Amino acid sequence: MNRQADFPILGRQVHGRRLVYLDNGATTQKPQAVIDAEARYYRESNANIHRGVHWLSQHSTDLYDRSRERVRGFLNARHAEEIVFTRGTTEAINLVAASWGRNNLKAGDEILLSGLEHHSNIVPWQMVAGQTGAVIRVIPVTDDGELDMRAYAGLLNERTRFVGACHVSNALGTINPVADIVRLAHEAGAVVLIDGAQAVAHQTVDVQALGCDFYAFSGHKLYGPTGTGALYGRKALLDAMPPWQGGGDMIHTVSFERSTYAETPQKFEAGTPNIAGAIALDAAIAYVQEVGLEHIAAHEDALLQYAGAALAGIPGLRFIGQARERAAIASFVVDGIHPHDLGTILDMEGVAIRAGHHCAMPLMTRFGLPGTARASFALYNTFEDIDTLVAGLHKARRLFGMEQSA
Ligand code: PMP
């Protein structure tokens, strides 16, 4: 697959070198179709939604609704009302924590989180735990970077009210057995949220097949704009949850004594949303669907295999996270070179990787590391990109006096 030409930024140079962008776990680049969709919206369709009697407002509302329907189909949700637009995964999880969590958890209840979680699926729950007296427990991670499913089954009990787990770990690439996680949680009577931030760009997601109660993702990791994303929630749950932010667009009636609220999902979308972003997200998902997630997954898998073999040839390099099921991420350390130094040296070669704790400090602590270097792949990456990464790593070792000059 060679789709580099669809992404204008990939034509630019960094430090005089061809940009090799391997930081897709942080955010993906945008295809021309997405850039055009956002510009076209402002050029031709801009008006506030749900308010105007005028044509342009209705047109803008139609485009916004069409995007919601696109997201519904993308996740295979049953109803469009089950899709709440958010600023991204972080806001989606905060919505669930603030609305469902604060109103359903009480002292002594248990919140069970996977040890692979990004801070955005930890901190909101700590805040709710502080407010309600609920207790956080953690599903341990094996040396290979997989969730210990036996320990998980042992941790579930009648006090477990909520389970939170990522679909794919942003730090290690581990693909979690989400359907099993959901099934066991439901058997224990718990509600389950799956953080899909690192999954939706790499594999087909079917929320009905997974059976989860909530599923969150960010548009910007899916070739769409920043500040976009969605929360899927089962309708019965969303209907029973109170709004978490008040303002325009989320109400039915307002008086100074009391207000009544709009239906799901409007009651969770207070204020003017990122309309242009939602419409560009529609274009991003259409782009991914056109390329085909099965082709993307196969291509990224080939890249991961190729990178695995090539990186293994670098003396002193150790992979962190060797789960049997992994997606699009190679996380590693190199003996004697701090990940930040690796990142800086690679940057001078035009290679963008991520170095650090990846917003997963507890997981890094689990592996006794301050951080790792992470190369994360997208549909536009090539084998040549990986060759450039490997050459850069050899150069780093030479600069640190660990290799003779070629
Ligand atoms: N969860 C995971 C697994 C992530 O990788 C990220 C982003 N790195 C987030 C949540 C947070 O996403 P956002 O910053 O787009 O809200």
Tab-separated table of C-alpha atoms and ligand atoms in Angstrom:
chain	number	residue	atom	x	y	z
A	1	MET	CA	0.000	0.000	0.000
A	2	ASN	CA	1.379	3.406	-0.879
A	3	ARG	CA	-0.912	6.264	0.138
A	4	GLN	CA	1.779	8.829	0.953
A	5	ALA	CA	0.584	11.103	-1.840
A	6	ASP	CA	-2.768	11.515	-0.063
A	7	PHE	CA	-1.026	13.228	2.883
A	8	PRO	CA	0.484	16.601	1.909
A	9	ILE	CA	2.592	16.936	5.077
A	10	LEU	CA	4.549	13.808	4.169
A	11	GLY	CA	6.081	15.768	1.292
A	12	ARG	CA	7.841	18.175	3.619
A	13	GLN	CA	11.359	18.027	4.997
A	14	VAL	CA	12.507	18.245	8.604
A	15	HIS	CA	16.122	19.261	9.366
A	16	GLY	CA	16.777	18.923	5.637
A	17	ARG	CA	15.625	15.288	5.572
A	18	ARG	CA	12.516	13.590	4.272
A	19	LEU	CA	9.947	13.463	7.099
A	20	VAL	CA	9.539	9.905	8.393
A	21	TYR	CA	6.541	10.147	10.658
A	22	LEU	CA	6.400	7.300	13.164
A	23	ASP	CA	4.483	9.036	15.950
A	24	ASN	CA	1.034	7.977	14.826
A	25	GLY	CA	0.053	6.779	18.277
A	26	ALA	CA	0.232	10.419	19.392
A	27	THR	CA	-1.660	11.721	16.374
A	28	THR	CA	-1.978	10.792	12.719
A	29	GLN	CA	-1.444	13.037	9.733
A	30	LYS	CA	-4.447	14.185	7.698
A	31	PRO	CA	-5.252	13.277	4.123
A	32	GLN	CA	-6.127	16.028	1.647
A	33	ALA	CA	-9.750	14.828	1.722
A	34	VAL	CA	-10.021	15.732	5.420
A	35	ILE	CA	-8.268	19.073	5.021
A	36	ASP	CA	-10.591	19.855	2.108
A	37	ALA	CA	-13.719	18.833	4.033
A	38	GLU	CA	-12.933	21.229	6.869
A	39	ALA	CA	-12.079	24.112	4.505
A	40	ARG	CA	-15.161	23.398	2.352
A	41	TYR	CA	-17.387	23.514	5.408
A	42	TYR	CA	-16.187	27.011	6.307
A	43	ARG	CA	-16.291	28.122	2.684
A	44	GLU	CA	-19.753	26.812	1.831
A	45	SER	CA	-21.759	25.605	4.834
A	46	ASN	CA	-20.819	27.434	8.037
A	47	ALA	CA	-23.737	28.177	10.360
A	48	ASN	CA	-24.653	27.162	13.876
A	49	ILE	CA	-26.598	23.916	14.193
A	50	HIS	CA	-29.964	23.132	15.790
A	51	ARG	CA	-30.885	26.817	16.061
A	52	GLY	CA	-31.588	28.519	12.804
A	53	VAL	CA	-34.741	28.538	10.787
A	54	HIS	CA	-32.578	29.542	7.871
A	55	TRP	CA	-31.330	27.243	5.120
A	56	LEU	CA	-27.664	27.376	6.033
A	57	SER	CA	-28.289	26.338	9.637
A	58	GLN	CA	-30.417	23.415	8.492
A	59	HIS	CA	-27.733	22.439	5.980
A	60	SER	CA	-25.025	22.567	8.645
A	61	THR	CA	-27.220	20.513	11.007
A	62	ASP	CA	-27.748	17.927	8.265
A	63	LEU	CA	-23.982	17.600	7.732
A	64	TYR	CA	-23.432	17.266	11.484
A	65	ASP	CA	-26.136	14.590	11.749
A	66	ARG	CA	-24.657	12.785	8.762
A	67	SER	CA	-21.356	12.578	10.601
A	68	ARG	CA	-23.069	11.080	13.641
A	69	GLU	CA	-24.634	8.481	11.382
A	70	ARG	CA	-21.176	7.787	9.865
A	71	VAL	CA	-19.735	7.174	13.337
A	72	ARG	CA	-22.681	4.938	14.186
A	73	GLY	CA	-22.020	2.777	11.154
A	74	PHE	CA	-18.267	2.800	11.767
A	75	LEU	CA	-18.706	1.353	15.271
A	76	ASN	CA	-21.796	-0.642	14.287
A	77	ALA	CA	-23.841	0.948	17.058
A	78	ARG	CA	-27.541	0.178	16.930
A	79	HIS	CA	-28.774	3.794	17.096
A	80	ALA	CA	-27.305	7.151	16.066
A	81	GLU	CA	-28.469	8.487	19.467
A	82	GLU	CA	-25.886	6.207	21.045
A	83	ILE	CA	-23.112	8.401	19.614
A	84	VAL	CA	-22.155	11.498	21.624
A	85	PHE	CA	-19.659	13.844	19.985
A	86	THR	CA	-16.809	14.853	22.297
A	87	ARG	CA	-13.444	16.603	22.073
A	88	GLY	CA	-11.842	13.163	22.036
A	89	THR	CA	-11.244	10.111	24.159
A	90	THR	CA	-10.307	12.111	27.242
A	91	GLU	CA	-13.538	14.071	27.240
A	92	ALA	CA	-15.566	10.926	26.506
A	93	ILE	CA	-14.129	9.161	29.562
A	94	ASN	CA	-14.579	12.249	31.722
A	95	LEU	CA	-18.213	12.379	30.623
A	96	VAL	CA	-18.781	8.803	31.794
A	97	ALA	CA	-16.861	9.339	35.035
A	98	ALA	CA	-18.684	12.586	35.851
A	99	SER	CA	-22.170	11.536	34.801
A	100	TRP	CA	-22.395	7.774	35.304
A	101	GLY	CA	-19.642	7.508	37.923
A	102	ARG	CA	-20.716	10.254	40.297
A	103	ASN	CA	-24.312	9.101	40.207
A	104	ASN	CA	-23.825	5.353	40.446
A	105	LEU	CA	-20.795	4.791	42.672
A	106	LYS	CA	-20.763	4.884	46.450
A	107	ALA	CA	-18.278	4.258	49.230
A	108	GLY	CA	-16.788	0.763	49.059
A	109	ASP	CA	-17.719	0.157	45.403
A	110	GLU	CA	-14.828	-1.007	43.270
A	111	ILE	CA	-13.576	0.493	40.017
A	112	LEU	CA	-11.403	-2.029	38.198
A	113	LEU	CA	-8.887	-0.571	35.733
A	114	SER	CA	-6.393	-2.401	33.564
A	115	GLY	CA	-2.723	-1.848	34.345
A	116	LEU	CA	-2.188	-0.834	30.703
A	117	GLU	CA	-4.277	2.325	30.911
A	118	HIS	CA	-3.450	5.757	29.584
A	119	HIS	CA	-3.732	8.483	32.220
A	120	SER	CA	-7.019	9.536	30.670
A	121	ASN	CA	-8.625	6.282	31.825
A	122	ILE	CA	-7.086	6.549	35.302
A	123	VAL	CA	-7.262	10.133	36.522
A	124	PRO	CA	-11.005	10.740	35.899
A	125	TRP	CA	-11.727	7.602	37.951
A	126	GLN	CA	-9.444	8.767	40.739
A	127	MET	CA	-11.388	12.014	40.811
A	128	VAL	CA	-14.692	10.130	41.030
A	129	ALA	CA	-13.271	7.759	43.630
A	130	GLY	CA	-12.295	10.796	45.712
A	131	GLN	CA	-15.821	12.189	45.432
A	132	THR	CA	-17.734	8.955	46.089
A	133	GLY	CA	-15.480	6.851	48.306
A	134	ALA	CA	-15.221	4.145	45.646
A	135	VAL	CA	-11.952	2.232	45.504
A	136	ILE	CA	-9.712	1.661	42.455
A	137	ARG	CA	-8.255	-1.775	41.867
A	138	VAL	CA	-5.869	-2.704	39.075
A	139	ILE	CA	-5.671	-5.690	36.714
A	140	PRO	CA	-1.988	-6.703	36.667
A	141	VAL	CA	0.140	-6.854	33.511
A	142	THR	CA	2.411	-9.820	32.667
A	143	ASP	CA	6.075	-9.486	31.675
A	144	ASP	CA	4.978	-9.773	28.042
A	145	GLY	CA	2.724	-6.766	28.437
A	146	GLU	CA	-0.558	-8.682	28.425
A	147	LEU	CA	-3.346	-8.371	30.951
A	148	ASP	CA	-3.308	-11.201	33.458
A	149	MET	CA	-6.791	-12.524	32.709
A	150	ARG	CA	-6.796	-15.006	35.574
A	151	ALA	CA	-5.981	-12.257	38.008
A	152	TYR	CA	-8.750	-10.205	36.374
A	153	ALA	CA	-11.308	-12.951	36.940
A	154	GLY	CA	-10.129	-13.178	40.556
A	155	LEU	CA	-10.478	-9.437	41.129
A	156	LEU	CA	-14.076	-9.270	39.942
A	157	ASN	CA	-16.565	-9.490	42.802
A	158	GLU	CA	-19.980	-8.218	43.865
A	159	ARG	CA	-18.498	-4.808	44.768
A	160	THR	CA	-17.068	-4.309	41.238
A	161	ARG	CA	-19.304	-1.705	39.630
A	162	PHE	CA	-17.101	-0.561	36.766
A	163	VAL	CA	-14.358	-1.981	34.556
A	164	GLY	CA	-12.191	0.239	32.345
A	165	ALA	CA	-9.722	-1.133	29.801
A	166	CYS	CA	-8.069	-0.002	26.605
A	167	HIS	CA	-8.724	-1.915	23.410
A	168	VAL	CA	-5.087	-1.405	22.344
A	169	SER	CA	-2.324	-0.163	24.655
A	170	ASN	CA	-0.779	3.078	23.418
A	171	ALA	CA	2.509	2.308	25.168
A	172	LEU	CA	3.034	-1.332	24.136
A	173	GLY	CA	0.589	-2.041	21.321
A	174	THR	CA	-1.025	-4.921	23.222
A	175	ILE	CA	-4.464	-5.803	21.835
A	176	ASN	CA	-6.628	-6.733	24.790
A	177	PRO	CA	-9.184	-9.570	24.638
A	178	VAL	CA	-11.971	-7.046	24.898
A	179	ALA	CA	-14.916	-9.375	24.325
A	180	ASP	CA	-13.693	-11.585	27.198
A	181	ILE	CA	-13.110	-8.563	29.423
A	182	VAL	CA	-16.665	-7.391	28.757
A	183	ARG	CA	-18.236	-10.819	29.244
A	184	LEU	CA	-16.557	-11.392	32.613
A	185	ALA	CA	-17.394	-7.869	33.786
A	186	HIS	CA	-21.041	-8.320	32.857
A	187	GLU	CA	-21.181	-11.678	34.639
A	188	ALA	CA	-20.073	-9.777	37.750
A	189	GLY	CA	-22.734	-7.113	37.110
A	190	ALA	CA	-20.255	-4.337	36.244
A	191	VAL	CA	-20.485	-1.646	33.575
A	192	VAL	CA	-17.587	-1.633	31.070
A	193	LEU	CA	-15.885	1.181	29.198
A	194	ILE	CA	-13.412	0.408	26.429
A	195	ASP	CA	-10.894	3.076	25.460
A	196	GLY	CA	-10.578	2.629	21.717
A	197	ALA	CA	-8.183	5.543	21.064
A	198	GLN	CA	-5.488	3.250	19.658
A	199	ALA	CA	-7.804	0.715	18.060
A	200	VAL	CA	-10.185	2.373	15.629
A	201	ALA	CA	-7.526	3.301	13.049
A	202	HIS	CA	-6.152	-0.237	12.941
A	203	GLN	CA	-9.004	-2.713	13.075
A	204	THR	CA	-12.732	-2.974	12.589
A	205	VAL	CA	-14.641	-2.285	15.774
A	206	ASP	CA	-18.136	-3.606	16.365
A	207	VAL	CA	-19.537	-2.395	19.665
A	208	GLN	CA	-22.492	-4.774	19.451
A	209	ALA	CA	-20.197	-7.773	18.976
A	210	LEU	CA	-17.937	-6.569	21.800
A	211	GLY	CA	-20.966	-6.015	24.011
A	212	CYS	CA	-19.361	-3.074	25.826
A	213	ASP	CA	-21.431	-0.403	27.549
A	214	PHE	CA	-19.194	2.491	26.516
A	215	TYR	CA	-16.552	2.887	23.803
A	216	ALA	CA	-14.441	6.027	23.360
A	217	PHE	CA	-12.200	7.231	20.555
A	218	SER	CA	-10.449	10.359	19.227
A	219	GLY	CA	-10.768	11.666	15.677
A	220	HIS	CA	-7.178	12.894	15.467
A	221	LYS	CA	-5.739	9.385	15.791
A	222	LEU	CA	-8.025	8.324	12.945
A	223	TYR	CA	-6.750	10.762	10.283
A	224	GLY	CA	-9.351	13.301	11.421
A	225	PRO	CA	-9.082	16.702	13.104
A	226	THR	CA	-7.936	17.402	16.650
A	227	GLY	CA	-10.685	18.270	19.108
A	228	THR	CA	-13.034	15.628	17.729
A	229	GLY	CA	-14.082	12.204	18.901
A	230	ALA	CA	-17.016	10.286	20.202
A	231	LEU	CA	-18.427	8.286	23.021
A	232	TYR	CA	-20.579	5.306	22.196
A	233	GLY	CA	-22.924	4.430	25.039
A	234	ARG	CA	-25.732	1.891	25.243
A	235	LYS	CA	-28.929	3.865	24.873
A	236	ALA	CA	-30.536	2.636	28.074
A	237	LEU	CA	-27.473	3.718	30.052
A	238	LEU	CA	-27.163	7.110	28.356
A	239	ASP	CA	-30.882	7.746	28.836
A	240	ALA	CA	-30.559	7.059	32.553
A	241	MET	CA	-27.508	9.319	32.983
A	242	PRO	CA	-27.791	13.022	33.894
A	243	PRO	CA	-26.064	15.685	31.807
A	244	TRP	CA	-22.581	16.662	32.954
A	245	GLN	CA	-22.250	20.104	31.399
A	246	GLY	CA	-25.089	22.631	31.270
A	247	GLY	CA	-25.781	25.287	28.693
A	248	GLY	CA	-27.358	25.851	25.325
A	249	ASP	CA	-28.445	22.981	23.094
A	250	MET	CA	-28.730	20.451	25.934
A	251	ILE	CA	-32.021	21.695	27.354
A	252	HIS	CA	-35.687	21.251	26.658
A	253	THR	CA	-36.969	24.143	28.789
A	254	VAL	CA	-35.255	26.586	31.145
A	255	SER	CA	-36.617	28.776	33.905
A	256	PHE	CA	-34.743	30.250	36.845
A	257	GLU	CA	-36.400	27.660	39.063
A	258	ARG	CA	-35.639	24.580	37.046
A	259	SER	CA	-34.605	23.243	33.658
A	260	THR	CA	-35.553	20.145	31.744
A	261	TYR	CA	-33.123	18.434	29.485
A	262	ALA	CA	-32.995	17.370	25.878
A	263	GLU	CA	-32.903	13.722	24.892
A	264	THR	CA	-29.793	11.603	24.399
A	265	PRO	CA	-27.345	12.510	22.838
A	266	GLN	CA	-28.112	16.281	22.785
A	267	LYS	CA	-28.216	16.439	26.583
A	268	PHE	CA	-24.489	15.589	26.588
A	269	GLU	CA	-23.533	18.154	23.944
A	270	ALA	CA	-23.872	21.518	25.672
A	271	GLY	CA	-22.860	24.586	23.699
A	272	THR	CA	-21.747	24.972	20.115
A	273	PRO	CA	-19.771	21.857	19.263
A	274	ASN	CA	-16.843	21.465	16.890
A	275	ILE	CA	-19.130	21.380	13.858
A	276	ALA	CA	-16.370	21.712	11.268
A	277	GLY	CA	-14.410	19.032	13.097
A	278	ALA	CA	-17.321	16.603	13.132
A	279	ILE	CA	-17.790	17.108	9.401
A	280	ALA	CA	-14.084	16.547	8.734
A	281	LEU	CA	-14.263	13.457	10.970
A	282	ASP	CA	-16.984	12.169	8.651
A	283	ALA	CA	-14.512	12.632	5.773
A	284	ALA	CA	-11.733	10.896	7.754
A	285	ILE	CA	-13.864	7.829	8.413
A	286	ALA	CA	-14.991	7.806	4.775
A	287	TYR	CA	-11.309	7.854	3.774
A	288	VAL	CA	-10.464	4.947	6.097
A	289	GLN	CA	-13.455	3.008	4.806
A	290	GLU	CA	-12.396	3.644	1.234
A	291	VAL	CA	-8.866	2.361	1.890
A	292	GLY	CA	-10.368	-0.513	3.887
A	293	LEU	CA	-9.516	-1.393	7.480
A	294	GLU	CA	-8.658	-4.948	6.498
A	295	HIS	CA	-6.024	-3.628	4.053
A	296	ILE	CA	-4.740	-1.153	6.643
A	297	ALA	CA	-4.460	-3.896	9.267
A	298	ALA	CA	-2.607	-6.218	6.867
A	299	HIS	CA	-0.211	-3.462	5.798
A	300	GLU	CA	0.541	-2.368	9.364
A	301	ASP	CA	1.014	-5.967	10.401
A	302	ALA	CA	3.607	-6.390	7.653
A	303	LEU	CA	5.330	-3.196	8.852
A	304	LEU	CA	5.317	-4.473	12.433
A	305	GLN	CA	6.849	-7.811	11.409
A	306	TYR	CA	9.478	-6.072	9.295
A	307	ALA	CA	10.300	-3.600	12.088
A	308	GLY	CA	10.447	-6.418	14.631
A	309	ALA	CA	13.068	-8.283	12.598
A	310	ALA	CA	15.062	-5.163	11.690
A	311	LEU	CA	15.110	-3.701	15.211
A	312	ALA	CA	16.054	-7.053	16.715
A	313	GLY	CA	19.341	-6.759	14.785
A	314	ILE	CA	20.379	-3.684	16.777
A	315	PRO	CA	22.705	-4.691	19.634
A	316	GLY	CA	21.383	-3.732	23.063
A	317	LEU	CA	17.850	-3.121	21.829
A	318	ARG	CA	15.126	-4.660	23.971
A	319	PHE	CA	11.431	-4.680	23.113
A	320	ILE	CA	9.056	-3.702	25.892
A	321	GLY	CA	5.803	-5.551	25.472
A	322	GLN	CA	5.802	-8.750	23.453
A	323	ALA	CA	2.119	-9.578	23.624
A	324	ARG	CA	0.915	-12.253	21.212
A	325	GLU	CA	-1.646	-9.829	19.786
A	326	ARG	CA	-0.199	-6.434	18.975
A	327	ALA	CA	-1.131	-3.515	16.763
A	328	ALA	CA	1.046	-1.016	14.915
A	329	ILE	CA	3.371	-0.163	17.825
A	330	ALA	CA	6.983	-1.098	18.568
A	331	SER	CA	8.110	0.031	22.026
A	332	PHE	CA	11.755	-0.461	22.947
A	333	VAL	CA	14.789	0.670	24.901
A	334	VAL	CA	18.443	0.630	23.843
A	335	ASP	CA	21.071	-0.128	26.471
A	336	GLY	CA	23.047	2.934	27.511
A	337	ILE	CA	20.966	5.498	25.565
A	338	HIS	CA	18.079	7.350	27.184
A	339	PRO	CA	14.877	7.225	25.093
A	340	HIS	CA	14.866	11.034	24.888
A	341	ASP	CA	18.371	10.993	23.393
A	342	LEU	CA	17.225	8.402	20.862
A	343	GLY	CA	14.276	10.633	19.996
A	344	THR	CA	16.483	13.703	19.562
A	345	ILE	CA	19.063	11.933	17.392
A	346	LEU	CA	16.355	10.373	15.221
A	347	ASP	CA	14.700	13.777	14.871
A	348	MET	CA	17.888	15.122	13.268
A	349	GLU	CA	17.467	12.344	10.682
A	350	GLY	CA	13.898	13.479	9.983
A	351	VAL	CA	12.429	10.551	11.945
A	352	ALA	CA	9.638	11.434	14.393
A	353	ILE	CA	9.110	8.911	17.181
A	354	ARG	CA	7.754	9.286	20.689
A	355	ALA	CA	10.038	8.961	23.696
A	356	GLY	CA	8.887	8.982	27.297
A	357	HIS	CA	6.214	7.521	29.509
A	358	HIS	CA	3.458	7.757	26.865
A	359	CYS	CA	0.994	9.051	29.494
A	360	ALA	CA	1.108	5.598	31.066
A	361	MET	CA	3.325	6.192	34.084
A	362	PRO	CA	1.961	3.284	36.157
A	363	LEU	CA	2.747	0.905	33.286
A	364	MET	CA	6.297	2.255	32.966
A	365	THR	CA	6.719	1.784	36.727
A	366	ARG	CA	5.516	-1.810	36.273
A	367	PHE	CA	8.439	-2.373	33.878
A	368	GLY	CA	10.878	-0.400	36.050
A	369	LEU	CA	11.501	2.144	33.282
A	370	PRO	CA	11.215	5.928	33.091
A	371	GLY	CA	10.032	5.520	29.540
A	372	THR	CA	10.542	3.842	26.185
A	373	ALA	CA	11.096	4.826	22.590
A	374	ARG	CA	7.991	4.128	20.535
A	375	ALA	CA	7.593	3.832	16.794
A	376	SER	CA	3.914	3.694	15.863
A	377	PHE	CA	2.692	3.015	12.360
A	378	ALA	CA	-0.075	4.254	10.119
A	379	LEU	CA	-1.425	3.267	6.725
A	380	TYR	CA	1.004	5.617	4.921
A	381	ASN	CA	4.209	4.231	6.450
A	382	THR	CA	6.568	2.219	4.269
A	383	PHE	CA	9.343	-0.329	4.686
A	384	GLU	CA	11.727	2.435	3.687
A	385	ASP	CA	10.538	4.439	6.725
A	386	ILE	CA	11.611	1.550	8.922
A	387	ASP	CA	14.979	1.300	7.171
A	388	THR	CA	15.512	5.003	7.944
A	389	LEU	CA	14.553	4.391	11.591
A	390	VAL	CA	17.010	1.515	11.854
A	391	ALA	CA	19.807	3.527	10.218
A	392	GLY	CA	19.097	6.337	12.710
A	393	LEU	CA	19.341	3.939	15.637
A	394	HIS	CA	22.721	2.674	14.397
A	395	LYS	CA	23.840	6.287	14.140
A	396	ALA	CA	22.718	6.894	17.743
A	397	ARG	CA	24.826	3.941	18.882
A	398	ARG	CA	27.813	5.306	16.955
A	399	LEU	CA	27.367	8.742	18.538
A	400	PHE	CA	27.330	7.088	21.943
A	401	GLY	CA	30.551	5.233	21.081
A	402	MET	CA	28.927	1.830	20.917
A	403	GLU	CA	29.529	1.092	17.262
A	404	GLN	CA	32.375	1.718	14.832
A	405	SER	CA	31.617	4.082	11.958
A	406	ALA	CA	30.561	2.219	8.865
B	1	PMP	N1	-6.294	6.537	25.545
B	1	PMP	C1	-5.278	6.081	24.805
B	1	PMP	C2	-5.018	4.614	24.760
B	1	PMP	C3	-4.495	6.981	24.095
B	1	PMP	O1	-3.485	6.539	23.346
B	1	PMP	C4	-4.781	8.360	24.162
B	1	PMP	C5	-3.941	9.388	23.434
B	1	PMP	N2	-2.563	9.150	23.480
B	1	PMP	C6	-5.862	8.782	24.935
B	1	PMP	C7	-6.587	7.828	25.602
B	1	PMP	C8	-6.246	10.209	25.047
B	1	PMP	O2	-6.696	10.669	23.820
B	1	PMP	P1	-6.969	12.215	23.566
B	1	PMP	O3	-5.748	12.958	24.046
B	1	PMP	O4	-7.161	12.296	22.090
B	1	PMP	O5	-8.183	12.572	24.335
